[in-house]
Amino acid sequence: MKIIMLGAPGAGKGTQAKQIAGKYSIPHISTGDIFRANIKNGTELGKKAKEYMDQGLLVPDELTCDLVVDRIGQDDCKNGFVLDGFPRTIPQAEALTNALNELGQKMDYAIDVDVPDENIVKRMSGRRACLECGATYHVVSIPPKKEGICDACGSELVLRDDDKPETVQKRLDVYHEQTQPLIDYYKKAGILKSVDGTQPMEDVFAEIVKILG
Ligand code: ADP
Ligand code: ADP
Ligand code: ZN
């Protein structure tokens, strides 16, 4: 099963993608996590990506597409994968469609996690991330067992640099301009499904499971 998660920054794509990956035993591929890991390790890609991420801008397609195409060609992706945070532009979507075409494959579902902008800023200011293992929490709605500490690996949780309110507004603008057109792209491709992302996490997941079967 090959799945794309669509939705605004903070809509809950990552939260749901992790659950999908667990239930259907497929890899969770998050371009944001890949970039953050590169930043943490001080790679060339990380240095370049950080300049854009800190401003709330998208990392250029040239730095993003090949990385994902390589990743989905790896062995563990044979039975499918869930893409979280990619594609984010029409050229990225076209690169993905073309790469899969060459393998005689196509995406099965694009799931749009729908959350209005009003709810997003609140979610982002409460988001706490583990940069060690990629786990994500929320101080109110999805708190870790011990404040400030990752349940999964015991590392310290942080407020991401790009989750500060000034940057969140910029990311929302970028989302509406560059990423939202993908909803139409996948509607035309006949694989778009929408879920109400304002519900509690478990209820959003139940809706998704109904779609995926
Ligand atoms: P969120 O889950 O809050 O939407 P991500 O972790 O997906 O955030 O992405 C964080 C940042 O990483 C983005 O604001 C952008 O700068 C960069 N990024 C992630 N994925 C992509 C992509 N597919 N194309 C371009 N930039 C990306
Ligand atoms: P995205 O990957 O789309 O940027 P995340 O999955 O990181 O979004 O979720 C953004 C924030 O909202 C996190 O703090 C997360 O714990 C929280 N969150 C996710 N799903 C829900 C939900 N259904 N209700 C309330 N908060 C949620
Ligand atoms: Zn962790």
XYZ file of C-alpha atoms and ligand atoms in Angstrom:
268
model
C 0.000 0.000 0.000
C 1.469 3.339 -1.115
C 0.109 6.342 0.747
C 0.671 10.115 0.689
C -0.263 12.280 3.666
C -1.443 15.766 2.674
C -2.354 18.642 4.971
C -1.138 21.905 6.450
C 1.904 22.029 8.711
C 0.694 20.785 12.088
C -2.428 19.062 10.747
C -1.295 15.762 12.225
C 0.260 14.102 9.162
C 3.243 12.778 11.089
C 1.151 11.566 14.017
C -1.134 9.597 11.692
C 1.651 8.417 9.376
C 3.448 6.745 12.288
C 0.291 4.859 13.246
C -0.351 3.812 9.653
C 3.241 2.609 9.321
C 2.830 0.529 12.488
C -0.507 -1.019 11.592
C 0.318 -1.862 7.972
C 4.026 -2.634 8.532
C 5.319 -0.186 5.935
C 8.068 2.432 6.324
C 7.198 5.989 7.357
C 9.145 8.394 5.151
C 9.192 11.981 6.420
C 11.248 14.471 4.414
C 11.176 16.852 7.404
C 12.709 14.109 9.612
C 15.325 13.375 6.939
C 16.301 17.057 6.737
C 16.394 17.415 10.535
C 18.616 14.336 10.834
C 20.962 15.869 8.258
C 21.046 19.163 10.163
C 21.820 17.318 13.390
C 24.653 15.427 11.704
C 26.023 18.592 10.076
C 25.888 17.273 6.493
C 26.085 19.497 3.392
C 22.414 18.765 2.660
C 21.543 19.694 6.244
C 23.346 23.025 5.993
C 21.558 23.924 2.768
C 18.139 22.746 3.983
C 18.380 24.642 7.270
C 18.628 28.019 5.501
C 15.199 27.473 4.010
C 13.562 25.663 6.916
C 14.416 28.375 9.443
C 12.634 30.927 7.255
C 9.543 28.750 6.878
C 10.314 28.265 3.187
C 10.398 25.009 1.243
C 13.713 23.357 0.515
C 14.216 23.523 -3.298
C 12.828 20.619 -5.331
C 16.337 19.800 -6.648
C 17.444 18.915 -3.113
C 14.293 16.985 -2.295
C 13.052 14.879 -5.212
C 16.088 12.633 -5.813
C 16.328 11.898 -2.137
C 12.764 10.579 -2.010
C 12.990 8.709 -5.303
C 16.113 6.930 -3.969
C 14.434 6.150 -0.673
C 11.299 4.571 -2.176
C 13.511 2.406 -4.399
C 15.007 0.663 -1.364
C 14.112 -2.904 -0.437
C 11.947 -2.135 2.574
C 9.585 -0.142 0.326
C 8.643 -3.179 -1.795
C 5.280 -3.618 -0.039
C 4.535 0.079 0.125
C 5.300 3.132 2.218
C 3.668 6.183 3.730
C 5.029 9.554 2.580
C 4.733 12.364 5.121
C 5.614 15.882 3.964
C 6.318 14.902 0.357
C 5.222 15.889 -2.236
C 4.770 19.551 -1.296
C 4.821 21.132 -4.769
C 3.367 20.184 -8.153
C 6.860 19.509 -9.613
C 7.541 17.147 -6.673
C 4.247 15.338 -7.333
C 5.152 15.007 -11.009
C 8.615 13.680 -10.151
C 7.003 11.054 -7.912
C 4.407 10.058 -10.513
C 7.132 9.717 -13.170
C 9.478 7.710 -10.952
C 6.700 5.260 -10.086
C 5.560 5.075 -13.719
C 9.003 3.882 -14.693
C 8.616 1.033 -12.232
C 5.084 0.307 -13.465
C 3.639 1.435 -10.128
C 1.375 4.151 -8.796
C 0.271 5.665 -5.510
C -2.854 4.136 -3.941
C -4.139 6.891 -1.643
C -3.536 10.570 -0.925
C -5.081 11.327 2.468
C -5.768 14.976 3.204
C -5.831 15.657 6.936
C -8.042 18.720 7.009
C -7.506 21.285 9.795
C -8.439 24.987 9.474
C -5.682 27.596 9.907
C -7.225 28.873 13.184
C -6.376 25.579 14.913
C -2.884 25.294 13.491
C -0.996 28.005 15.400
C -2.222 26.586 18.711
C -1.122 23.102 17.764
C 2.319 24.202 16.679
C 3.113 26.239 19.785
C 2.303 23.135 21.863
C 4.212 20.683 19.678
C 7.287 19.143 21.280
C 9.635 17.095 19.141
C 12.289 14.508 19.870
C 15.164 15.190 17.490
C 16.735 11.862 18.483
C 13.960 9.479 17.313
C 11.430 11.737 15.536
C 8.588 11.209 18.040
C 6.150 14.116 18.419
C 4.014 15.185 21.362
C 1.693 18.011 22.305
C 1.841 19.656 25.730
C -1.958 19.532 26.086
C -3.505 16.973 23.745
C -0.742 14.331 23.497
C 1.626 14.875 26.450
C 4.618 12.641 27.143
C 4.465 10.589 30.366
C 7.226 12.695 31.893
C 7.246 16.408 31.019
C 9.943 17.330 28.491
C 11.180 13.744 28.035
C 10.540 11.437 25.050
C 8.535 8.306 26.012
C 10.170 6.338 23.228
C 13.879 7.031 23.819
C 14.289 9.179 26.946
C 15.823 12.174 25.125
C 14.914 15.773 25.834
C 11.980 17.253 23.886
C 12.307 20.609 22.122
C 10.157 23.291 20.511
C 11.320 23.216 16.892
C 12.900 26.478 15.657
C 10.354 26.649 12.866
C 7.378 26.164 15.226
C 7.622 29.694 16.617
C 4.427 31.671 15.763
C 6.149 34.079 13.278
C 7.493 31.187 11.232
C 4.278 29.168 11.472
C 2.324 31.945 9.735
C 4.890 31.989 6.909
C 4.674 28.187 6.597
C 0.890 28.406 6.357
C 1.174 30.979 3.563
C 3.642 28.727 1.744
C 1.288 25.766 2.265
C -1.674 27.551 0.689
C 0.379 28.798 -2.226
C 2.520 25.775 -3.095
C 1.102 22.649 -1.456
C -2.674 23.024 -1.426
C -2.843 22.686 -5.256
C -1.861 19.041 -4.712
C -5.343 18.370 -3.367
C -6.681 19.016 -6.849
C -3.823 17.104 -8.458
C -4.676 13.937 -6.507
C -8.423 14.485 -6.852
C -7.903 14.411 -10.620
C -5.786 11.280 -10.213
C -8.781 9.725 -8.423
C -6.975 8.794 -5.208
C -7.816 11.712 -2.881
C -9.508 10.977 0.478
C -10.206 13.630 3.100
C -10.456 13.183 6.853
C -11.473 15.683 9.530
C -8.214 16.365 11.348
C -9.801 18.406 14.134
C -11.016 15.245 15.866
C -9.019 13.517 18.606
C -6.029 11.604 17.271
C -7.673 8.165 17.717
C -10.799 9.213 15.813
C -8.765 10.574 12.905
C -6.911 7.269 12.768
C -10.169 5.282 12.836
C -11.384 7.275 9.802
C -8.148 6.521 7.982
C -8.329 2.805 8.757
C -11.868 2.755 7.330
C -10.480 4.172 4.085
C -7.459 1.873 3.858
C -9.366 -1.231 4.980
P 5.416 19.840 9.273
O 5.250 18.385 9.624
O 5.158 20.713 10.444
O 4.661 20.254 8.068
P 7.931 19.006 8.208
O 8.728 18.325 9.234
O 7.180 18.182 7.228
O 6.940 20.021 8.954
O 8.830 20.027 7.397
C 9.621 20.991 8.035
C 10.301 21.837 6.976
O 11.168 21.005 6.186
C 9.386 22.509 5.966
O 8.869 23.743 6.435
C 10.327 22.685 4.778
O 11.212 23.774 4.983
C 11.145 21.414 4.821
N 10.551 20.344 3.996
C 10.052 19.158 4.440
N 9.587 18.426 3.420
C 9.788 19.169 2.295
C 9.501 18.972 0.908
N 8.893 17.866 0.455
N 9.864 19.960 0.050
C 10.457 21.078 0.473
N 10.733 21.331 1.757
C 10.400 20.394 2.661
P 2.321 17.489 10.934
O 3.175 16.276 10.717
O 1.150 17.562 9.998
O 3.099 18.757 10.957
P 2.069 16.538 13.688
O 1.649 15.121 13.533
O 3.461 16.804 14.096
O 1.656 17.385 12.373
O 1.078 17.232 14.736
C 1.206 18.619 15.079
C 0.952 18.793 16.586
O -0.411 18.514 16.892
C 1.784 17.845 17.467
O 2.073 18.511 18.666
C 0.831 16.671 17.714
O 1.142 16.009 18.938
C -0.520 17.373 17.761
N -1.623 16.571 17.228
C -1.592 15.662 16.218
N -2.820 15.144 15.978
C -3.670 15.770 16.834
C -5.087 15.688 17.073
N -5.868 14.871 16.350
N -5.608 16.485 18.026
C -4.819 17.334 18.733
N -3.492 17.463 18.575
C -2.909 16.690 17.631
Zn 12.730 10.092 21.241
